[in-house]
Coordinates of C-alpha atoms and ligand atoms in Angstrom, one line a residue:
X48 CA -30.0 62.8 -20.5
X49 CA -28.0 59.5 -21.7
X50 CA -25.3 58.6 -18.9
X51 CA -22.2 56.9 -20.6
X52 CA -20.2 54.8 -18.1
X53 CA -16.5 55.5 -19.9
X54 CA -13.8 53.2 -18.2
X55 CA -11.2 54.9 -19.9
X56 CA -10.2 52.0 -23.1
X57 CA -10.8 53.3 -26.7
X58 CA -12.6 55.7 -28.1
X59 CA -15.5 56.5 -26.3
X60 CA -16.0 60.0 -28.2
X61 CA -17.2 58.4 -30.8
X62 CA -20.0 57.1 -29.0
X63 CA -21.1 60.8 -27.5
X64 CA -20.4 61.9 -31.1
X65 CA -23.6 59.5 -32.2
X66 CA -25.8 60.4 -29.3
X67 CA -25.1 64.1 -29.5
X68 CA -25.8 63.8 -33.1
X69 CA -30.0 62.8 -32.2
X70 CA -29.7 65.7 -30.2
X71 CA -29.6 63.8 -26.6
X72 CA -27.0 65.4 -23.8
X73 CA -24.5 62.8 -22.7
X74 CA -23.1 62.9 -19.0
X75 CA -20.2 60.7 -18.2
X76 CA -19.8 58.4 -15.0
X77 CA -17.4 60.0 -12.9
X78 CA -18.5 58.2 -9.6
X79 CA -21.0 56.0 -8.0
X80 CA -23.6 58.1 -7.4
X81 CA -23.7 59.0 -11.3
X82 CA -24.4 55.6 -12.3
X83 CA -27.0 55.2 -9.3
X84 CA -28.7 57.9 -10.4
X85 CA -28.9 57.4 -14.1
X86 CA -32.0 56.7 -15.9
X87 CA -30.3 55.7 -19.2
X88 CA -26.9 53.9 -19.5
X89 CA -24.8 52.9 -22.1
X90 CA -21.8 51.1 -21.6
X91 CA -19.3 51.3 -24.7
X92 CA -16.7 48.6 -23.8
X93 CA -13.4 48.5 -25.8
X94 CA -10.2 46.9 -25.5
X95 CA -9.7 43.4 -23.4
X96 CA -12.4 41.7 -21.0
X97 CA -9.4 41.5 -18.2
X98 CA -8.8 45.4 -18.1
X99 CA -12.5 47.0 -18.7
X100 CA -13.1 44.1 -15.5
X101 CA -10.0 45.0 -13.5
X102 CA -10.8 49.1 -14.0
X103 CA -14.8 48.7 -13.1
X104 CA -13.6 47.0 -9.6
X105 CA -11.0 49.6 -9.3
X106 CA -13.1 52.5 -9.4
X107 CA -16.0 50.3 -7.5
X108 CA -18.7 50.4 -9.8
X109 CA -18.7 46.7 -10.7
X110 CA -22.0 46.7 -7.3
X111 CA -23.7 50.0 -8.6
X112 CA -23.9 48.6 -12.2
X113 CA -25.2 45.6 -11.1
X114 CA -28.3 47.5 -9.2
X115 CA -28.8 49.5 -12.0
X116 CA -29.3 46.4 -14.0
X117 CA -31.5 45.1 -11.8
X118 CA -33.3 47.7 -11.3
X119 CA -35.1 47.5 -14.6
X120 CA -34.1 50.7 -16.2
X121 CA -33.0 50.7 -19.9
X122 CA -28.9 49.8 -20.5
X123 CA -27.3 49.1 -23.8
X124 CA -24.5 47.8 -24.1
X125 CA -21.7 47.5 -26.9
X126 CA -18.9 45.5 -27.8
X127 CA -17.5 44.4 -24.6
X128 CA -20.3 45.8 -22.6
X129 CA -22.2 43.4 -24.0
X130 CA -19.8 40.3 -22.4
X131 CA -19.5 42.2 -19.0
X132 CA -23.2 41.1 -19.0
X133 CA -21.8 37.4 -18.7
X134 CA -20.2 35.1 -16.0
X135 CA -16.6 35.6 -17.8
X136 CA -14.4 35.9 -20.7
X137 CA -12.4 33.4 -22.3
X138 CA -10.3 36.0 -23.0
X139 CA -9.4 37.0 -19.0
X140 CA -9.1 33.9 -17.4
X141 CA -9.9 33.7 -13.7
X142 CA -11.7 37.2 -14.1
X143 CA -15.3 37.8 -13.3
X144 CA -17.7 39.4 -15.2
X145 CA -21.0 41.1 -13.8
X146 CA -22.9 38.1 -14.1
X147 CA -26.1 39.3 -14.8
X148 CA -26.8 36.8 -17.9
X149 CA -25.6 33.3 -17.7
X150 CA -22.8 32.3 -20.0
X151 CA -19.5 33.0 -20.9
X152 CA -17.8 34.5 -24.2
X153 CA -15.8 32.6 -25.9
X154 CA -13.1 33.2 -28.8
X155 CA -13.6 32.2 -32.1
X156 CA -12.3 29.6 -33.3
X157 CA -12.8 29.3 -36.9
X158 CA -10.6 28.8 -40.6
X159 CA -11.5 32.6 -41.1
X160 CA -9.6 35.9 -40.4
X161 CA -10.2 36.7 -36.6
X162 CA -10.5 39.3 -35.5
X163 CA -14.3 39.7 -37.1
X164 CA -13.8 43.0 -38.3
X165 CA -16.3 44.4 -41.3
X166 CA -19.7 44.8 -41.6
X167 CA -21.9 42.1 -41.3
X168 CA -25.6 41.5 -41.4
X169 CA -28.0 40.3 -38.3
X170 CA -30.4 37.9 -38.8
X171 CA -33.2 39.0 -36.2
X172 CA -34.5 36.3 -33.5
X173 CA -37.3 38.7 -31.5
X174 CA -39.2 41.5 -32.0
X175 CA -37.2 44.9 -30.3
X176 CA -37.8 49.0 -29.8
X177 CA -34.5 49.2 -31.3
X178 CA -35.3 48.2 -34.8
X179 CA -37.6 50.9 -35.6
X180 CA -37.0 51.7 -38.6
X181 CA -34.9 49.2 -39.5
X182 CA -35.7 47.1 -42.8
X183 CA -33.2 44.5 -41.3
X184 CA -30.8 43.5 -43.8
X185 CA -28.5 46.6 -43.5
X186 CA -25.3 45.5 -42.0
X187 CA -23.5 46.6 -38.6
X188 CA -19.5 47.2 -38.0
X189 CA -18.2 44.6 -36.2
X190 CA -14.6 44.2 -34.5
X191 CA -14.3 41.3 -32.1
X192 CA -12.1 38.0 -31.8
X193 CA -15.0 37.3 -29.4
X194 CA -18.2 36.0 -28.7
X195 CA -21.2 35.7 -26.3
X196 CA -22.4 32.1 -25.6
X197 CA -25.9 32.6 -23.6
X198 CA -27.3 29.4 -21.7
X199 CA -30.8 31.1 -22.5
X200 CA -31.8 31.2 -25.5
X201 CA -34.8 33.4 -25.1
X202 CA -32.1 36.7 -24.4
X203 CA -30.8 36.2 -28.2
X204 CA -32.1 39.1 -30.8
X205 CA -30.0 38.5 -33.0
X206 CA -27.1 36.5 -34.5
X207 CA -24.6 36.9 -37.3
X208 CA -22.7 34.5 -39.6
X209 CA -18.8 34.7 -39.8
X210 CA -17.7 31.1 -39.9
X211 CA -20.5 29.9 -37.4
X212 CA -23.9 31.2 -36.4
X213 CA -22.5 33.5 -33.1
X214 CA -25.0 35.8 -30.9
X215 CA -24.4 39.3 -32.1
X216 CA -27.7 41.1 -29.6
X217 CA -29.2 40.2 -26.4
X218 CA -32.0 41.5 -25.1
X219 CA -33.6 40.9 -21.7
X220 CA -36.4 43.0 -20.2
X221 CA -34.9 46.4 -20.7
X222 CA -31.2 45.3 -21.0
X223 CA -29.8 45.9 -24.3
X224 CA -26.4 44.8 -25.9
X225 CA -24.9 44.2 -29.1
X226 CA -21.9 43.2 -30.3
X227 CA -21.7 45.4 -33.2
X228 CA -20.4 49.0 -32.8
X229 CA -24.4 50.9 -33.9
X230 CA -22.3 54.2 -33.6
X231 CA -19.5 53.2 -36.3
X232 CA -22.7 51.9 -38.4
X233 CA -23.8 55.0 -40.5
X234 CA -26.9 55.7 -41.0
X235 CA -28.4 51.9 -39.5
X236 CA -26.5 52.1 -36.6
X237 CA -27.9 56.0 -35.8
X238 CA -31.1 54.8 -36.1
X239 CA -30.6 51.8 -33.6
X240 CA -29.1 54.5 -31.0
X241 CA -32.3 56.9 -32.1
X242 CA -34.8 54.5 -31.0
X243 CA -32.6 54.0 -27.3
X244 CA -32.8 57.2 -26.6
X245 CA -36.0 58.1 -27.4
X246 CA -37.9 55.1 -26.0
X247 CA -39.3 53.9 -28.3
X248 CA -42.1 51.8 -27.4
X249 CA -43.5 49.8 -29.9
X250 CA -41.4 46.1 -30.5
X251 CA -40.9 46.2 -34.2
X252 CA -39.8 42.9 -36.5
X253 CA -38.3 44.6 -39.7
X254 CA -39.6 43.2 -43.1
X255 CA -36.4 41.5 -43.7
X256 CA -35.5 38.6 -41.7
X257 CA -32.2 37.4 -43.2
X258 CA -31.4 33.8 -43.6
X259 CA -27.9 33.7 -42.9
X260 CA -25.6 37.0 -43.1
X261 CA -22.2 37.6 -44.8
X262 CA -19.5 39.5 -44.1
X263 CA -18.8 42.7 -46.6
X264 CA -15.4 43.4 -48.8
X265 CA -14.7 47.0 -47.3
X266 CA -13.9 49.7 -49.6
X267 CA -11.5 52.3 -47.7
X268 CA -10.5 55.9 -48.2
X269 CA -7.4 57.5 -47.3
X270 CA -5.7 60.4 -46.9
X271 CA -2.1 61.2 -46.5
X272 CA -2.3 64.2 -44.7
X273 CA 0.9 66.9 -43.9
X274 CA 1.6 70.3 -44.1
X275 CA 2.1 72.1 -47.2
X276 CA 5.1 74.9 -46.9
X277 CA 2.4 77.5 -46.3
X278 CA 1.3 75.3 -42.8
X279 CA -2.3 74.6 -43.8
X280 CA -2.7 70.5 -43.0
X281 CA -3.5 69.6 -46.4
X282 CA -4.6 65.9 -48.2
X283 CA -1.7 65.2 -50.5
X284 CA -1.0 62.0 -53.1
X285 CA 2.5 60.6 -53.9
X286 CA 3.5 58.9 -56.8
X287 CA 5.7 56.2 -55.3
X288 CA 5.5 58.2 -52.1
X289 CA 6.8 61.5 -53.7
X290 CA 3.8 64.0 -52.8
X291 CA 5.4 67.3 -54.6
X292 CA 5.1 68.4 -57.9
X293 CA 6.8 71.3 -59.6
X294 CA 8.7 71.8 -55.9
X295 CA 5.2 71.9 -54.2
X296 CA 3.4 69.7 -52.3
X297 CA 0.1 68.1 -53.8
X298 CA -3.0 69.5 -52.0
X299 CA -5.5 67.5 -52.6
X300 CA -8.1 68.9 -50.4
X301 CA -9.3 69.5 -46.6
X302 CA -9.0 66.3 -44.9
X303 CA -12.2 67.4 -42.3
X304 CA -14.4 68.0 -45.7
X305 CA -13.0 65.3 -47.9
X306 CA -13.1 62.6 -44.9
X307 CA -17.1 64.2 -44.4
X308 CA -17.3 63.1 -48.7
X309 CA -16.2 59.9 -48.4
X310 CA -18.2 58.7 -45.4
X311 CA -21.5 60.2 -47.3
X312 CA -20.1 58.2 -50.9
X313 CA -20.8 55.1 -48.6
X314 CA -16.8 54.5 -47.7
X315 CA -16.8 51.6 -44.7
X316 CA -13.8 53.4 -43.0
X317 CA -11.8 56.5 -43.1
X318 CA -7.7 56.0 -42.9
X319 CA -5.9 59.1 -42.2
X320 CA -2.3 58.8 -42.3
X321 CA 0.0 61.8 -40.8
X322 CA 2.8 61.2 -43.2
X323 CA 5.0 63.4 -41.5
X324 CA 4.8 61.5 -38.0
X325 CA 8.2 59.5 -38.3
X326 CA 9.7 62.7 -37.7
X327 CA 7.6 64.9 -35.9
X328 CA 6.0 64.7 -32.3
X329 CA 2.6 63.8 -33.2
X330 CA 1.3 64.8 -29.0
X331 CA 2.7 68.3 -30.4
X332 CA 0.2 67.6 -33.8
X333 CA -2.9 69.4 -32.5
X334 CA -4.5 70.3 -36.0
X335 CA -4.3 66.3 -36.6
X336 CA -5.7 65.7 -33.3
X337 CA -8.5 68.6 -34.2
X338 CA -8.9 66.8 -37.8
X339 CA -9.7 63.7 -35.8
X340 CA -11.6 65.0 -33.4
X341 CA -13.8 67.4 -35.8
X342 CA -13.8 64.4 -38.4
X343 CA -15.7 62.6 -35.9
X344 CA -18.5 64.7 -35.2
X345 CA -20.5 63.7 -38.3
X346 CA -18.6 60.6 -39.5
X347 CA -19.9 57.1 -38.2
X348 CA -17.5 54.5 -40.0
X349 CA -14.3 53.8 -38.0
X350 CA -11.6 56.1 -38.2
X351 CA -7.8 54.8 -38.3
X352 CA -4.8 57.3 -38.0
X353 CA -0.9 56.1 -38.7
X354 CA 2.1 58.4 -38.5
X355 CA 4.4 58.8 -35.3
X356 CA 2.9 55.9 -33.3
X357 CA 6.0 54.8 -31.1
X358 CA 8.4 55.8 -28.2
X359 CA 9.5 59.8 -28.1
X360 CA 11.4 61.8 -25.9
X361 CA 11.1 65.5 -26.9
X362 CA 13.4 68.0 -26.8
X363 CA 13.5 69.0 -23.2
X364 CA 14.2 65.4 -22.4
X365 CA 10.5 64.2 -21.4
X366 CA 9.7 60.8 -22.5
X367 CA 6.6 59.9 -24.3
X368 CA 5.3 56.6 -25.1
X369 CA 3.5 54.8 -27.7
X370 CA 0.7 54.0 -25.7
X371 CA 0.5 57.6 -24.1
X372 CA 0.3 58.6 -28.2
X373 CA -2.0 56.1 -29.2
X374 CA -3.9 57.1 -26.5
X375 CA -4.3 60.5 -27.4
X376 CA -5.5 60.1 -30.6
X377 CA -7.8 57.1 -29.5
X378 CA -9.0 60.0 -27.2
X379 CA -9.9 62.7 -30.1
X380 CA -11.8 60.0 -32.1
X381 CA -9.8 57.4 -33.4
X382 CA -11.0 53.5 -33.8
X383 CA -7.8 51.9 -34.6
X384 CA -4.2 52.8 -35.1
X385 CA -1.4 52.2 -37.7
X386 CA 1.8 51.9 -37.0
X387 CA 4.6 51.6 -39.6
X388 CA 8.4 52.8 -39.2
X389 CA 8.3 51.3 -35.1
X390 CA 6.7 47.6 -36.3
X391 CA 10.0 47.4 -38.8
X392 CA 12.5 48.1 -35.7
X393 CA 10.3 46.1 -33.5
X394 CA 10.3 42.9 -36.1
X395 CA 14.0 43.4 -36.5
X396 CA 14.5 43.4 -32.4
X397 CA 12.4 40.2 -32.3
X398 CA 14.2 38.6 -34.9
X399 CA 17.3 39.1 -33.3
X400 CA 16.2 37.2 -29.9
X401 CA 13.1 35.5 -30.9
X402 CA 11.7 36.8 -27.4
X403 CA 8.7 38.9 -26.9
X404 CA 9.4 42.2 -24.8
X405 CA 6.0 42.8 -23.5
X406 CA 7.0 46.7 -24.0
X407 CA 6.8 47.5 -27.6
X408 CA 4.4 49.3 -29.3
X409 CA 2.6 47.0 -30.5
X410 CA 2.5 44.8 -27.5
X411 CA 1.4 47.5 -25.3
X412 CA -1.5 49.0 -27.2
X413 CA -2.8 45.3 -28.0
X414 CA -2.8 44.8 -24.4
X415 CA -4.9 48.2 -23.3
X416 CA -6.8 48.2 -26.2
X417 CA -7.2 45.0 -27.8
X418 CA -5.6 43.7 -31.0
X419 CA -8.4 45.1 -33.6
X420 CA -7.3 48.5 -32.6
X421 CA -3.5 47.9 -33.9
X422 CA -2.7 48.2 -37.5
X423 CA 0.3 47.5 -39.0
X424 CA 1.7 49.4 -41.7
X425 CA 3.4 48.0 -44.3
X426 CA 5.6 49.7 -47.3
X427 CA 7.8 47.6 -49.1
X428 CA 9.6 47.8 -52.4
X429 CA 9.8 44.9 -55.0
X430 CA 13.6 43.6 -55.1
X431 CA 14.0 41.3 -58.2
X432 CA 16.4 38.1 -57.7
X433 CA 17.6 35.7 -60.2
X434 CA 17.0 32.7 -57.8
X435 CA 15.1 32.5 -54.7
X436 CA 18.4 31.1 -52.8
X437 CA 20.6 34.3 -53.3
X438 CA 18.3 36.1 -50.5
X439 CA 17.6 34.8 -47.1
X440 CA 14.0 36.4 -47.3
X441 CA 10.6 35.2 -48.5
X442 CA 11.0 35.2 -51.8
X443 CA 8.4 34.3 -54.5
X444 CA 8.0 33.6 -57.9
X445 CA 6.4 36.5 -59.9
X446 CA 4.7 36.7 -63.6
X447 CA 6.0 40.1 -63.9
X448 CA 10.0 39.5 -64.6
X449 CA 12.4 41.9 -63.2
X450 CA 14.1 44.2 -65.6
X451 CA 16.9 41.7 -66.2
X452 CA 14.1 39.3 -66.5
X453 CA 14.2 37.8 -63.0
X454 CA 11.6 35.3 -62.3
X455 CA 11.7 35.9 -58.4
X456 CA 11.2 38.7 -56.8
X457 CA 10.7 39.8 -52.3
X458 CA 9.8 42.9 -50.6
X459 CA 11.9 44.7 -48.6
X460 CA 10.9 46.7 -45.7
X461 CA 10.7 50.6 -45.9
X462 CA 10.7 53.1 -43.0
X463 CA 10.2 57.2 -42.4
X464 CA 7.6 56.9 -45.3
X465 CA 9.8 54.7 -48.1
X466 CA 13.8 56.5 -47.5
X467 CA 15.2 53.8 -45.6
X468 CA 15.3 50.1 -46.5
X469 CA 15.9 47.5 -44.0
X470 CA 16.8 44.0 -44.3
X471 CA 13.5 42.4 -43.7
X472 CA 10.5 40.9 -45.7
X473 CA 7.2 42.2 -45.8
X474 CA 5.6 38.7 -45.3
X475 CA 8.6 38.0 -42.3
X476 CA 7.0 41.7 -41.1
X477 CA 3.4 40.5 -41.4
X478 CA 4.1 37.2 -39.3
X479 CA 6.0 38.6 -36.2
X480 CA 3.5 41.7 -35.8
X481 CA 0.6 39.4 -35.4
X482 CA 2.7 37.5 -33.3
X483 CA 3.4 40.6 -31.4
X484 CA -0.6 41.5 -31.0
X485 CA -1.3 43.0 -34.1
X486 CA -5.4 42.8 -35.4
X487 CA -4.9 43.7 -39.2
X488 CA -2.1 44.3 -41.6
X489 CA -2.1 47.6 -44.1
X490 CA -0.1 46.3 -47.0
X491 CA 0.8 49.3 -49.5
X492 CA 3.0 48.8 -52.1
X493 CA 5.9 51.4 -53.4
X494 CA 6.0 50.6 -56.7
X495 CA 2.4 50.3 -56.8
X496 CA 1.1 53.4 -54.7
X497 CA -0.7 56.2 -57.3
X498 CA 0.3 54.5 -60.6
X499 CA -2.9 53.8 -61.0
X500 CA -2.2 49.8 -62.6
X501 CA -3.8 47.6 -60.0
X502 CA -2.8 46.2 -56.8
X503 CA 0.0 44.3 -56.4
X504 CA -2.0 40.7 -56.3
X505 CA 1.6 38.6 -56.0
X506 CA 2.1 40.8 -53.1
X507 CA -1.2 40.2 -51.6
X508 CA -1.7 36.5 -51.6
X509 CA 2.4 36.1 -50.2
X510 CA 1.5 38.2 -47.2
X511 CA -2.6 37.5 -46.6
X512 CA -1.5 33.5 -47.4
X513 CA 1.1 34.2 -44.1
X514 CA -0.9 35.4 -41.5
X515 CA -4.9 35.0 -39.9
X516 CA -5.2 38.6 -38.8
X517 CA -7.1 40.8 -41.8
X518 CA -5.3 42.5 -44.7
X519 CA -6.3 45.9 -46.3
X520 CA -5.1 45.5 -50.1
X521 CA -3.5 48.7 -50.3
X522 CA -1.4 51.0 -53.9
X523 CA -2.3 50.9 -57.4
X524 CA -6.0 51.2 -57.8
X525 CA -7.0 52.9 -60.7
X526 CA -10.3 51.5 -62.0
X527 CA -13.2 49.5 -60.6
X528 CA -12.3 46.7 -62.4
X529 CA -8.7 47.0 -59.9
X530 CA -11.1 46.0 -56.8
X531 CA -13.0 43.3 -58.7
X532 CA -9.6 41.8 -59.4
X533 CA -8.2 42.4 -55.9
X534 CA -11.1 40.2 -54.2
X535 CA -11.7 37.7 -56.9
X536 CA -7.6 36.9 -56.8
X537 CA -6.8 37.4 -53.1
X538 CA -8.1 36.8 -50.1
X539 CA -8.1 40.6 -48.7
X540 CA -10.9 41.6 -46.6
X541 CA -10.5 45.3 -47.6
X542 CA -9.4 47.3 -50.7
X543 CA -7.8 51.0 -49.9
X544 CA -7.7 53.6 -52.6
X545 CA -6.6 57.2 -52.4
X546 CA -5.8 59.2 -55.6
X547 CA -8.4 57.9 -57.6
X548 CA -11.1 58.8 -54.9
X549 CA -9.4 62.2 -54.4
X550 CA -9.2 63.2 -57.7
X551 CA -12.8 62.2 -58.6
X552 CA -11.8 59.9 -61.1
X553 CA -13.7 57.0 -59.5
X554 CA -16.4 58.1 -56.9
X555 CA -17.0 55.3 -54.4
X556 CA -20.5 54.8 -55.2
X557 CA -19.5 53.5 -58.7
X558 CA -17.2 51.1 -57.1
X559 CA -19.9 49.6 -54.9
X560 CA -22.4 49.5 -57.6
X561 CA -19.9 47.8 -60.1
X562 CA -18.8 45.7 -57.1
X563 CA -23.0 44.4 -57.0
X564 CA -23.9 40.7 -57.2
X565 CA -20.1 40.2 -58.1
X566 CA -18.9 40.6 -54.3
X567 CA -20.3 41.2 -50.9
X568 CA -20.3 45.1 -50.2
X569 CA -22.1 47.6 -48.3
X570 CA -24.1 49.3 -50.2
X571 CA -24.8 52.6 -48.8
Ligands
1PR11 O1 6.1 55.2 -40.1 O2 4.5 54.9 -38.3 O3 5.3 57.2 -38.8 O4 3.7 55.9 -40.3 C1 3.8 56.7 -41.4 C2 2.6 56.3 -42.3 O5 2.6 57.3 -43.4 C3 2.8 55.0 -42.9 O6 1.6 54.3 -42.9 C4 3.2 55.2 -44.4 O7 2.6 54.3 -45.3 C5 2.6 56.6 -44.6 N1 3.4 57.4 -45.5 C6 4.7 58.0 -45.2 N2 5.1 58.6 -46.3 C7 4.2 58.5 -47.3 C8 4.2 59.1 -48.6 O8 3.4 58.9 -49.4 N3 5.3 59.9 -48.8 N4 2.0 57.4 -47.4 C9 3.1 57.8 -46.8 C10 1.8 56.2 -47.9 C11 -0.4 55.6 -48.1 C12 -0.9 54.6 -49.0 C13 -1.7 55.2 -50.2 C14 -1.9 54.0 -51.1 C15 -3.1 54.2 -52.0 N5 0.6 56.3 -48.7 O9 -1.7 53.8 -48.2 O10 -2.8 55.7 -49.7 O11 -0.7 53.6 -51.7 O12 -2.7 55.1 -53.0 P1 -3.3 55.1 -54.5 O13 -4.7 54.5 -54.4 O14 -3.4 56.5 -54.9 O15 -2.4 54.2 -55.3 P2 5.0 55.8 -39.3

């Protein structure tokens, strides 16, 4: 029996997903006397250092975790259960951590993208039970704008390069923690869990002791799911966001078994977008809930879902919010959420007063569940100009002339899925949701999306050259020679496809192999 000490942040289901996959039984902490009496505990933190600490003394466990620690039974820890370990968090002031390993955790501070989020390598410091297995260069999902600084040494097993050498595993006695997600890590990360739970007890040093790790390109599948007119939640494909044909429209598959595909193809993360969630109450969407939920039963890469994410009152007057519907699907699975339509109105608000609200979407979910969790999504249009002073938006000067054979060009703001355009710029859009909170930016691109002629590079560099946070290069791929382009040309940390991956046209196994000694991927 593996006790999981859930404090409520983020997707803990994932976690019990994993375990329950190695056939162990999971029971979850609901009081003291569960985490007294444990004899294995693993503490998946997620969200912000200040909250997970706030919530542990709320529900008094903060003294009972500490004697369990103690005690010398076997604990590992993830993510932020890896800094409770520590004195405190950069990232809480003033708030105490359990202090069971001195040192703090500290934010990067680095000329690279932060959050850290990809997979990355470990270079391995110790022998360990949990690398049974384990040729050690495989590489780990990691999401973190944070980092553990121990004042010993002798607790580090491993650490990972992203712009310095950081600590990414401690292990001291029978306390284990990493700050890589082993349940989001396919097949490696399964195996890391496997040799937890089943005790292993030999200390292994895999064959492969890395020099210094790098961070992959990711290579991301999505699917635009809705219902067709029958009702069945289908995978569907617009061309320039129309998704019928002949009147109907486009099923391109079961999202559950096509999501199942991809993550078995070696995709680093799933993106399921419920295209229909600007206009429909997604807390009343239970088959994309169950799609979720079933989804991630067997699929260990992180999991995004977009569509609906902002305020709603239904119609019998109740009032929903963001956070409640984040929450929800954080709850059947989810890693991270995208929200589109509600970061336009937001941006525009902000614009308008140049204050920050503290209540917006955005805002809010950063807050509960940290900023890696919050994607923006964006979907602009190209508008041509003759001359960058006739607009007051970020305009830039393109190779591909207008029709009228404009040199400039800027990209206005869409909402509800591309039928309204607003007067803002994607790169304006970009800069005020990270501002607002926001961990990583979804850049699709109308004109580009399922034409199959390459990503819209111009795009790409205007908005990844305007912000720190992460961009997933998004609309257009049609070849494998498209993502060579897309991460030779921009600085993207991700490359999103949909049609061609749906229609079999380009599996993503042939993307990763062309991808080989050219740029840093995953190979699965
Ligand atoms: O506005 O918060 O409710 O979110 C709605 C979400 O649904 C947004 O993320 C929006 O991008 C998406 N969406 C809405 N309508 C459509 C549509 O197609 N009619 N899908 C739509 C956008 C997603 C793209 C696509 C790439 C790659 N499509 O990410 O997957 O363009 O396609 P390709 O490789 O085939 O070119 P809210």
């Amino acid at each position: 029996m593996i006790t999981l000490l859930d404090y409520g942040a983020g997707n803990v289901r994932s976690v019990i997903n994993a375990i329950e996959s190695l056939g162990a039984r999971v029971k979850i902490v609901s009081d003291i006397d569960d985490i007294s009496s444990a004899t294995k505990l693993v503490f998946p933190g997620v969200g912000n250092f200040g909250s997970m600490m706030r919530i542990l003394n709320h529900k008094n466990y903060v003294d009972p975790l500490k004697d369990y620690l103690r005690s010398g039974r076997p604990f590992f820890g993830i993510c932020l259960g890896l800094h409770a370990l520590f004195e405190y968090s950069e990232e809480a002031p003033g708030k105490k951590g359990l202090g069971l390993i001195s040192g703090y955790a500290k934010k990067f501070d680095i000329d690279l993208s932060v959050p850290h989020i990809g997979w990355n390598g470990i270079n391995i410091k110790k022998p360990s039970r949990i690398f049974t297995g384990l040729r050690g260069d495989e590489k780990f999902y990691f999401v973190h704008s944070f980092y553990v600084i121990p004042e010993d040494d002798s607790v580090v097993l491993t650490t990972t390069d992203y712009g310095l050498e950081f600590v990414s595993g401690i292990q001291k006695e029978n306390i284990t923690a990493t700050q890589f997600h082993p349940e989001k890590s396919g097949d490696a990360g399964i195996k890391v869990l496997k040799s937890f739970i089943e005790s292993v007890d030999k200390e292994e040093t895999p064959v492969h002791v890395s020099g210094k790790t790098r961070l992959s390109k990711r290579i991301i599948a999505c699917l635009d799911v809705r219902s067709d007119d029958q009702g069945n939640l289908v995978v569907t494909k617009g061309d320039q966001y129309d998704v019928r044909e002949n009147g109907d429209v486009r099923n391109l598959g079961k999202p559950v078994e096509l999501a199942k595909r991809y993550y078995e193809e070696g995709a680093d993360e799933i993106t399921f977008l419920n295209i229909t969630g600007f206009r429909d109450f997604p807390l009343e969407d239970i088959p994309m809930m169950e799609v979720l939920r079933l989804t991630s039963e067997n699929v260990f890469v992180p999991l995004t879902i977009g569509g609906g994410i902002k305020d709603y009152t239904d119609k019998k007057g109740g009032k929903y919010s963001a956070l409640e519907v984040a929450a929800a699907y954080f709850r059947s699975g989810a890693d991270k959420i995208s929200i589109g339509s509600d970061a336009v109105l937001i941006a525009e608000d902000y614009l308008k007063t140049g204050r920050k609200t503290g209540k917006s979407s955005i805002e809010r979910i950063s807050e509960v569940y940290g900023a890696q969790a919050v994607v923006i999504s964006i979907d602009p249009r190209r508008v041509y100009v003759s001359s960058p002073e006739v607009v007051r938006h970020r305009v830039i000067k393109t190779d591909t002339k207008g029709p009228y054979g404009e040199a400039y060009c800027w990209y206005q703001c869409t909402i509800k899925g591309g039928r309204e355009s607003r007067d803002l710029d994607a790169v304006t859009l970009a800069q005020v949701c990270e501002k607002l909170g926001a961990g990583e930016i979804l850049l699709n691109c109308i004109d580009k999306d399922g034409t199959n002629s390459g990503y819209d590079i111009e795009l790409i560099n205007a908005v990844k050259n305007a912000v720190t946070i992460p961009v997933i290069a998004s609309s257009g791929a049609g070849c494998v020679e498209h993502f060579l382009e897309v991460f030779t040309k921009t600085q993207a940390e991700s490359a999103l496809a949909a049609g061609i991956f749906h229609r079999k046209e380009v599996p993503i196994t042939t993307v990763k192999d062309f991808l080989k000694d050219k740029v840093e991927t995953r190979l699965a």
